[in-house]
PDB file of C-alpha atoms in Angstrom:
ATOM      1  CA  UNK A   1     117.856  92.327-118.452  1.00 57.00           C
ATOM      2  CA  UNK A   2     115.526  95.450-118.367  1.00 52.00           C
ATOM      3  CA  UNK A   3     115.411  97.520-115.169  1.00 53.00           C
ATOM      4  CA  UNK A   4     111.786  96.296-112.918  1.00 66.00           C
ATOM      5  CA  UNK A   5     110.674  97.574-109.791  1.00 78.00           C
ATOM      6  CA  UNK A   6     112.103  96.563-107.000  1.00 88.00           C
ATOM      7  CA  UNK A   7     110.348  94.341-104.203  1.00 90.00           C
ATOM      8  CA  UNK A   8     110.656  93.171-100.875  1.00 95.00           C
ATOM      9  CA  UNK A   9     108.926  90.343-101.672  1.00 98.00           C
ATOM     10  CA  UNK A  10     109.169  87.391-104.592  1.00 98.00           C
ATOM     11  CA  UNK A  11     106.667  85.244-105.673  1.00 98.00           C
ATOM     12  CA  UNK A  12     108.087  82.116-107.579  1.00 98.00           C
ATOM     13  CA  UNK A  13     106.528  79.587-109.237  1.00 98.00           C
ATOM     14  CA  UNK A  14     107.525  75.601-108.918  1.00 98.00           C
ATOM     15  CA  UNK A  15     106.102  74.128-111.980  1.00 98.00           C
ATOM     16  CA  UNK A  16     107.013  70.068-111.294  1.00 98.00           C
ATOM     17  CA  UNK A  17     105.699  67.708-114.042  1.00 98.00           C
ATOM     18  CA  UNK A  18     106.045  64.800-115.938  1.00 98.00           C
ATOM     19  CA  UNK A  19     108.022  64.595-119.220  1.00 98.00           C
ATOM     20  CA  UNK A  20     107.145  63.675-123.056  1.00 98.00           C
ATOM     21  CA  UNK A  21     110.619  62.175-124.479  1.00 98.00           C
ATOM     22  CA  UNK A  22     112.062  63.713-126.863  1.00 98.00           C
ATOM     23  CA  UNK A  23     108.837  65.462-127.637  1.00 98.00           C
ATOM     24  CA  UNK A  24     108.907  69.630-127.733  1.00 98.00           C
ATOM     25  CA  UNK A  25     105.560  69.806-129.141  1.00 98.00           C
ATOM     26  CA  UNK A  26     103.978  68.391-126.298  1.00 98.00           C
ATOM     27  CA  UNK A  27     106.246  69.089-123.418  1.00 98.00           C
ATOM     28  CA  UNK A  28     105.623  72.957-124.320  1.00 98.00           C
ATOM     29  CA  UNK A  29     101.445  72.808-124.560  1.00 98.00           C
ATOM     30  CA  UNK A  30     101.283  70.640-121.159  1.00 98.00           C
ATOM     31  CA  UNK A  31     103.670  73.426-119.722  1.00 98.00           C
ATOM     32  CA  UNK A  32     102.189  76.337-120.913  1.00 98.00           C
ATOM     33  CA  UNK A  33      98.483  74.823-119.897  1.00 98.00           C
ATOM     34  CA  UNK A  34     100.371  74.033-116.390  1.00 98.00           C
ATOM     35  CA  UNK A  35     101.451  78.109-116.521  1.00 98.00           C
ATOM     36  CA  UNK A  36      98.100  79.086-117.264  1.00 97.00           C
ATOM     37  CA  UNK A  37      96.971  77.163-114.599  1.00 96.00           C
ATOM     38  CA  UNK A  38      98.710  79.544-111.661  1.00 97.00           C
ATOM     39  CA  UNK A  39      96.326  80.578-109.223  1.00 92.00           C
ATOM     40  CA  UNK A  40      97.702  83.782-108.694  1.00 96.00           C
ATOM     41  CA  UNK A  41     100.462  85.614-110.727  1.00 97.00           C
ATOM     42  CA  UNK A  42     104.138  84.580-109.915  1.00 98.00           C
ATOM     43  CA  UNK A  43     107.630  86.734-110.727  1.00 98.00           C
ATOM     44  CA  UNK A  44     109.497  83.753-111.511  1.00 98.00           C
ATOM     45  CA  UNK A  45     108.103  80.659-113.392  1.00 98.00           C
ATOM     46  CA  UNK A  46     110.575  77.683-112.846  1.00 98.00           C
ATOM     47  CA  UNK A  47     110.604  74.928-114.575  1.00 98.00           C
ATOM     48  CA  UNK A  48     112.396  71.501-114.467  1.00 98.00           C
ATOM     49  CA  UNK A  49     115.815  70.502-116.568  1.00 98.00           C
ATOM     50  CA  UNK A  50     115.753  69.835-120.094  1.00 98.00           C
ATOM     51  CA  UNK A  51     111.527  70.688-120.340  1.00 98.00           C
ATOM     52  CA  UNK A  52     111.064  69.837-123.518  1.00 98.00           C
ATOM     53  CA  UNK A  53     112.703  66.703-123.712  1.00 98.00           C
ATOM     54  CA  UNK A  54     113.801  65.571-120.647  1.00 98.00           C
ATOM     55  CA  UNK A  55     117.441  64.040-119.661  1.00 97.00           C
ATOM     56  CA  UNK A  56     118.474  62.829-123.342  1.00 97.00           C
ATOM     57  CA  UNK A  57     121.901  62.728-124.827  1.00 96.00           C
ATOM     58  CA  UNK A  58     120.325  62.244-128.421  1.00 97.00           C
ATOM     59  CA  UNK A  59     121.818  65.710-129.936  1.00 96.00           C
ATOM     60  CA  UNK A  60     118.955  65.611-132.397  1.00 97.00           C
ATOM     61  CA  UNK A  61     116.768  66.849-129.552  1.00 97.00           C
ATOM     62  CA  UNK A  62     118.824  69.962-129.294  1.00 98.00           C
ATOM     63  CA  UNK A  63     117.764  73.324-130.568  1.00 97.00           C
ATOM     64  CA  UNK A  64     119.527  76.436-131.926  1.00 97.00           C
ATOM     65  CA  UNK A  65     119.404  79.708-129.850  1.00 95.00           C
ATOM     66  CA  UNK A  66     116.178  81.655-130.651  1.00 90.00           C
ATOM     67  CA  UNK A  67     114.665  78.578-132.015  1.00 95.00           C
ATOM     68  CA  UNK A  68     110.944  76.757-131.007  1.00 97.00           C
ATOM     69  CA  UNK A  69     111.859  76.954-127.435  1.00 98.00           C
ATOM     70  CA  UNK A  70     113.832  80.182-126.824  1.00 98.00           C
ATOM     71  CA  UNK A  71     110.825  81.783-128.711  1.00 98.00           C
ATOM     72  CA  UNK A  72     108.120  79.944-126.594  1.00 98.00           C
ATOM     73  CA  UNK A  73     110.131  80.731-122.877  1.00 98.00           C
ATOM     74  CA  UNK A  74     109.669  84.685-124.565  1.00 98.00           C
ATOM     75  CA  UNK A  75     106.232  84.212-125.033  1.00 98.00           C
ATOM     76  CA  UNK A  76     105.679  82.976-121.913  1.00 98.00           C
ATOM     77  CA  UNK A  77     107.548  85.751-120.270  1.00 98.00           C
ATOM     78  CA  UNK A  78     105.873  88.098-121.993  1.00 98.00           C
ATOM     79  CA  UNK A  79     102.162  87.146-121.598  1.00 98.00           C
ATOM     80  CA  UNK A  80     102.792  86.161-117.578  1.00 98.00           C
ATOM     81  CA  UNK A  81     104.820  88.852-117.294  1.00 98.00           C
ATOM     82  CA  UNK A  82     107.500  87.244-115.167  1.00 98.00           C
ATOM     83  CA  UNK A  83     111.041  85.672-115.581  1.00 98.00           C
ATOM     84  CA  UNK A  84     111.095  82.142-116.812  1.00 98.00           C
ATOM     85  CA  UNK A  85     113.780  79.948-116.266  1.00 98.00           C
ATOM     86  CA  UNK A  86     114.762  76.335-117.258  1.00 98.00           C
ATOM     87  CA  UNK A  87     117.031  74.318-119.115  1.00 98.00           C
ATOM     88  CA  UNK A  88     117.264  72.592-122.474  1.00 98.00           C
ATOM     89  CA  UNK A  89     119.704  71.343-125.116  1.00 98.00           C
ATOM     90  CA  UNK A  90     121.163  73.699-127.209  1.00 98.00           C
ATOM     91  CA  UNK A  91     123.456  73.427-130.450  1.00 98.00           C
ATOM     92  CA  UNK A  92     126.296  76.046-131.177  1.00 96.00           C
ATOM     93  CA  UNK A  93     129.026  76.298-133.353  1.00 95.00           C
ATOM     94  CA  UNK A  94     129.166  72.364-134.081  1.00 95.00           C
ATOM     95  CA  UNK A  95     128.766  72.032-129.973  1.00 97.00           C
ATOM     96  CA  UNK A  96     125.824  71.047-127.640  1.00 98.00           C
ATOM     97  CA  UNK A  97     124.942  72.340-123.827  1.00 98.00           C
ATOM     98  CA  UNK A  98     122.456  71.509-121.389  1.00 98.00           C
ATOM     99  CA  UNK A  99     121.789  75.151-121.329  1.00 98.00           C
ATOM    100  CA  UNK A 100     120.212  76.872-118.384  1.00 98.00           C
ATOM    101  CA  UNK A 101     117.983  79.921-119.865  1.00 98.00           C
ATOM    102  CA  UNK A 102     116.570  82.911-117.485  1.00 98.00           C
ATOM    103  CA  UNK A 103     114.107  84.870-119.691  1.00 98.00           C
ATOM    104  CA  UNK A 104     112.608  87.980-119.047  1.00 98.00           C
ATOM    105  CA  UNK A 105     109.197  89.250-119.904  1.00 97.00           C
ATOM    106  CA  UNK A 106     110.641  91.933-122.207  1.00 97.00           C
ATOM    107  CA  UNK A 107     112.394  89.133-124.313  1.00 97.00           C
ATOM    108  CA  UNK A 108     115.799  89.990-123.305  1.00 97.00           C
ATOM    109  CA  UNK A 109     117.383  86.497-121.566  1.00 97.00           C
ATOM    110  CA  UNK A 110     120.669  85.500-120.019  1.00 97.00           C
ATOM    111  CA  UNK A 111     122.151  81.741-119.449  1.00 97.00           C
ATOM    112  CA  UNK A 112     125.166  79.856-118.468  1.00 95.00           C
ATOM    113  CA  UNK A 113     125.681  76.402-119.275  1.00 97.00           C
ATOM    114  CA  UNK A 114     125.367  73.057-116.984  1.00 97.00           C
ATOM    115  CA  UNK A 115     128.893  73.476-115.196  1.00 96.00           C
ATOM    116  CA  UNK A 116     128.920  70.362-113.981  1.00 96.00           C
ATOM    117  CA  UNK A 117     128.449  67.193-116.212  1.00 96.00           C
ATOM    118  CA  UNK A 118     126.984  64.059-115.400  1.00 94.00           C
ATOM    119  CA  UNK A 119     129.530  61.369-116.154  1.00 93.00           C
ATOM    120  CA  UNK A 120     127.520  58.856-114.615  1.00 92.00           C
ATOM    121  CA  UNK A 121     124.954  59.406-117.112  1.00 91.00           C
ATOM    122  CA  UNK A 122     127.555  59.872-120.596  1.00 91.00           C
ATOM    123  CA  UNK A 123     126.420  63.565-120.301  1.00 95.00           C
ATOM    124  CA  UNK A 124     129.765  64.785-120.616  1.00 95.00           C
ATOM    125  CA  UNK A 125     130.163  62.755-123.838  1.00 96.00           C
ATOM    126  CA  UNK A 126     127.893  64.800-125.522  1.00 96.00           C
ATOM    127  CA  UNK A 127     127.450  67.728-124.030  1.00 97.00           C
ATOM    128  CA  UNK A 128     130.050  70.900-123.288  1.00 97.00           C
ATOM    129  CA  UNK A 129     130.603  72.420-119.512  1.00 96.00           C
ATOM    130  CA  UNK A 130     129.891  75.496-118.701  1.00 95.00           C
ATOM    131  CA  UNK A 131     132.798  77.885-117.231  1.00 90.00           C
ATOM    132  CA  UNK A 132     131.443  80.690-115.707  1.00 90.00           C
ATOM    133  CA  UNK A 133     128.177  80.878-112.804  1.00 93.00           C
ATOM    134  CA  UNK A 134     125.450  83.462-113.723  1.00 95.00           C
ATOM    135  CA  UNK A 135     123.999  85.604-110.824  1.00 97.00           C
ATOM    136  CA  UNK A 136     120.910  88.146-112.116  1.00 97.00           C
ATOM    137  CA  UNK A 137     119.381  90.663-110.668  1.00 97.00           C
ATOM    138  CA  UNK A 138     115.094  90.437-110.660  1.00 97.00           C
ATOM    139  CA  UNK A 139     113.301  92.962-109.396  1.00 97.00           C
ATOM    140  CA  UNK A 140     115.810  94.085-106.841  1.00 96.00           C
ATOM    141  CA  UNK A 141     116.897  90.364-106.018  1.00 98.00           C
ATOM    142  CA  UNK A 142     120.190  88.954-106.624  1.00 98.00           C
ATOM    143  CA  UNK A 143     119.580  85.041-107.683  1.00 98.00           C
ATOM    144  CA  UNK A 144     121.790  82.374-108.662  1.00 98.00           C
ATOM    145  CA  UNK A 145     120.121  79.603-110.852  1.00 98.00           C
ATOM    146  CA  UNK A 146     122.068  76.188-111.751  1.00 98.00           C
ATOM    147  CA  UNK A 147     121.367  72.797-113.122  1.00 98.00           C
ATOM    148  CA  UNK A 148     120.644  69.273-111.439  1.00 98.00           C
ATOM    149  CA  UNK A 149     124.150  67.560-110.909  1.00 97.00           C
ATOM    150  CA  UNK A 150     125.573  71.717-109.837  1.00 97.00           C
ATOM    151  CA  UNK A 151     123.896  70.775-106.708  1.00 98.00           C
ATOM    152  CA  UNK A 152     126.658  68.089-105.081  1.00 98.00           C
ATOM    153  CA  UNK A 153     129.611  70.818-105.836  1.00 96.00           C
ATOM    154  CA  UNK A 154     129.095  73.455-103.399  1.00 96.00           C
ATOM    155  CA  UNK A 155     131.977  75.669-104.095  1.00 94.00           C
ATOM    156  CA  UNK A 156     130.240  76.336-107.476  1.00 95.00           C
ATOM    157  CA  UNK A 157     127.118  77.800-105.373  1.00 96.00           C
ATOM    158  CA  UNK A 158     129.126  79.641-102.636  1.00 96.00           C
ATOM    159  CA  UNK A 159     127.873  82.835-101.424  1.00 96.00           C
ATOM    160  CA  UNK A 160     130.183  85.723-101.327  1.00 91.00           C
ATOM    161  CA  UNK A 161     129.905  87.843 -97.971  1.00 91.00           C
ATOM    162  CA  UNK A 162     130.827  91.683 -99.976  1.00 91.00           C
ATOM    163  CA  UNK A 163     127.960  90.556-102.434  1.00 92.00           C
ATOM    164  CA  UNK A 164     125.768  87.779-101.480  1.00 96.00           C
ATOM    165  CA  UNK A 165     123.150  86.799-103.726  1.00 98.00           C
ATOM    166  CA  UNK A 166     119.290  85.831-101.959  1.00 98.00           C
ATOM    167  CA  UNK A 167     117.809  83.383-103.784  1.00 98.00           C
ATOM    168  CA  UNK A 168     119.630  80.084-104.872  1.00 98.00           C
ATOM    169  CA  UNK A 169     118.086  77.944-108.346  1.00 98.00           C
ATOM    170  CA  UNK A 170     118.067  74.456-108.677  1.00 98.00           C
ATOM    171  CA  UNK A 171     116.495  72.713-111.831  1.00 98.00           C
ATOM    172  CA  UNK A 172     116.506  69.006-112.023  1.00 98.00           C
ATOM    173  CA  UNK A 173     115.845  65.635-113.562  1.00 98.00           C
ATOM    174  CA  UNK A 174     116.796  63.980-110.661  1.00 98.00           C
ATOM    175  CA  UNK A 175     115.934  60.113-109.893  1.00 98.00           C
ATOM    176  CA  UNK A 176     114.293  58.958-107.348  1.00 98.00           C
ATOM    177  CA  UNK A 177     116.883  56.781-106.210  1.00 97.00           C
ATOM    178  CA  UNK A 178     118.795  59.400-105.081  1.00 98.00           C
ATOM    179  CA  UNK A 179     116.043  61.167-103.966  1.00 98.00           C
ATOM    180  CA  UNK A 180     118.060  61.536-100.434  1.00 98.00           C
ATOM    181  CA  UNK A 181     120.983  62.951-101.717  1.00 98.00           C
ATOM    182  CA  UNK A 182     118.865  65.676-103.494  1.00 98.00           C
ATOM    183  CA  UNK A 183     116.837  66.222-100.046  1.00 98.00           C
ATOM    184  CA  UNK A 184     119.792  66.646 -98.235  1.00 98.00           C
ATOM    185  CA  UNK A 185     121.937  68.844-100.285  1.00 98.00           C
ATOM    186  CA  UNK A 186     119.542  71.255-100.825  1.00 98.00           C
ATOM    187  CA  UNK A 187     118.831  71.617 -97.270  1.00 98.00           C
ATOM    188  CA  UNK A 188     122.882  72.235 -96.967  1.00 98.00           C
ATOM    189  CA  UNK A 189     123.024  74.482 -99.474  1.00 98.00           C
ATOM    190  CA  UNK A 190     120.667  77.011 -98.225  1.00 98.00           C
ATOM    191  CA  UNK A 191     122.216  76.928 -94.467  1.00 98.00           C
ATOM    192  CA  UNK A 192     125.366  77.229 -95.452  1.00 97.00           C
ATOM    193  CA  UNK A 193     124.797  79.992 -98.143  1.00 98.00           C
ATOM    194  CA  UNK A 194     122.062  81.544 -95.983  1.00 98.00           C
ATOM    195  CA  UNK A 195     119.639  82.157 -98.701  1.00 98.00           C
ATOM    196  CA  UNK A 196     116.691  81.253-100.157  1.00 98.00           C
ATOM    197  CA  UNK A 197     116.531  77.664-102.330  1.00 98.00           C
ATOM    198  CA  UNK A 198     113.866  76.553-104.517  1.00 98.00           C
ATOM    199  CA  UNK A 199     114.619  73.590-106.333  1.00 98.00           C
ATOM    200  CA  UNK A 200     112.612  72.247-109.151  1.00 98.00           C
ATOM    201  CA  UNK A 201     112.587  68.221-110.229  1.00 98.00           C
ATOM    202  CA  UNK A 202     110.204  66.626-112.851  1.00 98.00           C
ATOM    203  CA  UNK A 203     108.272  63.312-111.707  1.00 98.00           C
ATOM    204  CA  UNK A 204     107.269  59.912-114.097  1.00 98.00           C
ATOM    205  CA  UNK A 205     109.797  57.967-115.693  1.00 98.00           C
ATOM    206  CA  UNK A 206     112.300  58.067-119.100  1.00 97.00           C
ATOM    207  CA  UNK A 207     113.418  55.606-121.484  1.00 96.00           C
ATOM    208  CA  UNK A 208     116.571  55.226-119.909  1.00 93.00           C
ATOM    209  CA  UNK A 209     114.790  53.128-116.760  1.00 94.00           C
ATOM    210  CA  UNK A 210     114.561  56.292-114.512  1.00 96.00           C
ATOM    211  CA  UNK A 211     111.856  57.255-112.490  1.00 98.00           C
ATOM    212  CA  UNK A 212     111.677  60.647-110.724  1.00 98.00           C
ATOM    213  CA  UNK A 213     109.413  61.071-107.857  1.00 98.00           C
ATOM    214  CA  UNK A 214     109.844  64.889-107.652  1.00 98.00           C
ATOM    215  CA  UNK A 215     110.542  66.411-104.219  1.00 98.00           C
ATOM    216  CA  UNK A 216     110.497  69.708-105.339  1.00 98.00           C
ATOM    217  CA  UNK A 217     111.077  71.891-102.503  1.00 98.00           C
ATOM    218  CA  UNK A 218     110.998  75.726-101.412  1.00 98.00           C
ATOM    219  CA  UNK A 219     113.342  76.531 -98.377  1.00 98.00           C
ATOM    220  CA  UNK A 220     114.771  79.233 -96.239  1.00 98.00           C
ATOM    221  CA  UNK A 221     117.646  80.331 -95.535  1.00 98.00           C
ATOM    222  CA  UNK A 222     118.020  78.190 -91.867  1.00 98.00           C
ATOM    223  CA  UNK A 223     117.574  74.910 -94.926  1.00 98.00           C
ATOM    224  CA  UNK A 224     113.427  74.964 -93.401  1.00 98.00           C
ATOM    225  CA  UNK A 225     111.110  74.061 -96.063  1.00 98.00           C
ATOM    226  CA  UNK A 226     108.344  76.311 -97.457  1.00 98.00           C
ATOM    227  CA  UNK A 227     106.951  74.240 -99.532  1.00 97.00           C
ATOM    228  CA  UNK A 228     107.119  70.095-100.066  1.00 97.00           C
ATOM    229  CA  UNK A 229     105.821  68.868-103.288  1.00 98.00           C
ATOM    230  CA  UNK A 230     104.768  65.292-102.914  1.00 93.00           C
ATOM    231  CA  UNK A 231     105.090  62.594-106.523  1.00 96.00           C
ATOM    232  CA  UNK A 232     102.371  63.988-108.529  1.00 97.00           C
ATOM    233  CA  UNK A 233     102.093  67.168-111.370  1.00 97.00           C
ATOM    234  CA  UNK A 234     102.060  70.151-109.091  1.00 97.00           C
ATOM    235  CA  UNK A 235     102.422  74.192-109.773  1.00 97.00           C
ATOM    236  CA  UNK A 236     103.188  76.056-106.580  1.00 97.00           C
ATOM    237  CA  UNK A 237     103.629  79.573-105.544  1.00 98.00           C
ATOM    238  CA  UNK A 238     105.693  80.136-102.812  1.00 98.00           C
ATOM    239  CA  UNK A 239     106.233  83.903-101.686  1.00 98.00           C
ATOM    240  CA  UNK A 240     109.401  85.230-100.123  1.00 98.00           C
ATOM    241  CA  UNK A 241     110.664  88.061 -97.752  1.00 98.00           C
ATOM    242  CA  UNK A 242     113.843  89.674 -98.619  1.00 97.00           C
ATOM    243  CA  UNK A 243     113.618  91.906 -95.212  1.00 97.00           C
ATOM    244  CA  UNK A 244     113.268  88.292 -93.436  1.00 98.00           C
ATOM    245  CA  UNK A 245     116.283  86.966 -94.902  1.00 98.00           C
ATOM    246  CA  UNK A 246     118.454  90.313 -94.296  1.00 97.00           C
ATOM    247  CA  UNK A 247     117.528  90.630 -90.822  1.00 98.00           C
ATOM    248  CA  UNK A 248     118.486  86.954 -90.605  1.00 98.00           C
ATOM    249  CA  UNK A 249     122.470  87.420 -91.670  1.00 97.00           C
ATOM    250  CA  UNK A 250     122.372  90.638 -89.935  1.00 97.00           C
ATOM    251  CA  UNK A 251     121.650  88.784 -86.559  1.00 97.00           C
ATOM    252  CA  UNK A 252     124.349  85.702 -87.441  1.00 97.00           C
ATOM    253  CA  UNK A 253     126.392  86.826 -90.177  1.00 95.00           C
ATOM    254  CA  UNK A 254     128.241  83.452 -90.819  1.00 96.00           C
ATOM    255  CA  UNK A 255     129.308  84.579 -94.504  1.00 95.00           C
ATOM    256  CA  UNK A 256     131.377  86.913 -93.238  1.00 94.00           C
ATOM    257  CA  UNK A 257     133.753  84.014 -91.720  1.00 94.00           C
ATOM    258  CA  UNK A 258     133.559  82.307 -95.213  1.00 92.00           C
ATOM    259  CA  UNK A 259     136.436  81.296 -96.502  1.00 89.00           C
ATOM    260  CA  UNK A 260     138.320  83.145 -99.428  1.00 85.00           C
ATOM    261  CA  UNK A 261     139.373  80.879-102.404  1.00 82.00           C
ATOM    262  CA  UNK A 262     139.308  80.747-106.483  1.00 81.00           C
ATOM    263  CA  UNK A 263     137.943  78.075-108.996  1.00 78.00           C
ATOM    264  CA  UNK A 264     140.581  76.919-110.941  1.00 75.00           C
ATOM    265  CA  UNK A 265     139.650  76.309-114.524  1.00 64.00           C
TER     266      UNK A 265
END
């Protein structure tokens, strides 16, 4: 990514909706009317898991890199003039991901891919893991985005004291019948990383007899909530401080006593 101006403050962008199945046509209009929409102009746009098709293991829904979608997150980058970031299937080299794309407004993008599959759902019979966790730097601001089922692993989202990032990424299709494991978890996972969360779910239902009541959800760093989306299409901005959450770990620096370990592959 290009070199922005820093800030001291971040304005980000929870974009929850409802999905079209297997539909990219229509998933990307609603989103980009949903954009355009904003009532004030946002850094970071995020948007749910899978966007333009929602949770489907159909491969025929997946897209090449710098295909319909790549192109349309670059667009959208470009004419907001902020980062974009959301997930869809991709197809590579005879292999498919549930790919997790951060673009920025110059067209220049970075992603990792869904680390952790869900089994529960056959996702890992179609899709590939990731193996590696992405942290970029916006605008001064060290963030860390991930994908739905990331969130119940939280050695794959724990800060490191020497380089901590401040804002923590969720983006979800995540039913509402686990709608209290989501609520809690990201609660934990900002205390105990003492940063920033935002975490971004789609609402409505799939083919698959899922319904997802949202529960998108801006926190800080202490796990309080910002921001509480309730079950309906909603497109919040919630703005944070960066001196806020550094005076924060200055006063009870808890990473520090972290523990020291390695993932092994």
């Amino acid at each position: 990514m290009h070199t922005v101006q820093q800030t001291q403050t971040l304005a980000v962008a929870l974009i929850q909706t409802d999905l079209f199945w297997e539909d990219a046509t229509a998933n990307l209009a609603s989103l980009e009317e949903k954009i355009a929409g904003l009532s004030e102009p946002a850094d970071i746009i995020v948007l749910p898991e899978m966007f333009n098709s929602g949770f489907t293991m159909n491969t025929a829904a997946a897209e090449p890199m710098n295909y319909t979608t790549t192109r349309w997150m670059k667009q959208m980058a470009a004419k907001n003039k902020a980062l974009i970031i959301g997930s869809f299937a991709v197809k590579e080299e005879g292999k498919y991901y549930n790919r997790l794309m951060c673009v920025d407004p110059d067209g220049s993008y970075t992603f990792n891919d869904k680390k952790h599959l869900f089994s529960f759902g056959q996702e890992d019979l179609t899709y590939t893991p990731g193996k590696s966790r992405l942290i970029i730097d916006y605008k001064g601001w060290k963030i860390c985005p991930l994908v739905c089922y990331d969130l119940r692993f939280p050695v794959w989202s724990r800060n490191i004291a020497s380089d901590p990032y401040d804002l923590l990424i969720y983006v979800a299709n995540w039913p509402a019948r686990r709608a209290h494991a989501w609520n809690t978890l990201l609660r934990a996972r900002a205390i105990e990383n003492q940063s920033y969360v935002v975490g971004v779910n789609r609402i409505g239902s799939d083919p698959n007899g899922l319904t997802y009541q949202g529960d998108s959800v801006a926190l800080d760093y202490l796990g309080e909530p910002l921001s509480m989306l309730t079950n309906a299409e909603t497109e919040k901005i919630i703005t944070f401080s960066k001196a806020d959450l550094h005076e924060y770990r200055a006063v009870f620096p808890a990473l520090a006593d972290a523990d020291e370990f390695q993932i092994n592959w």
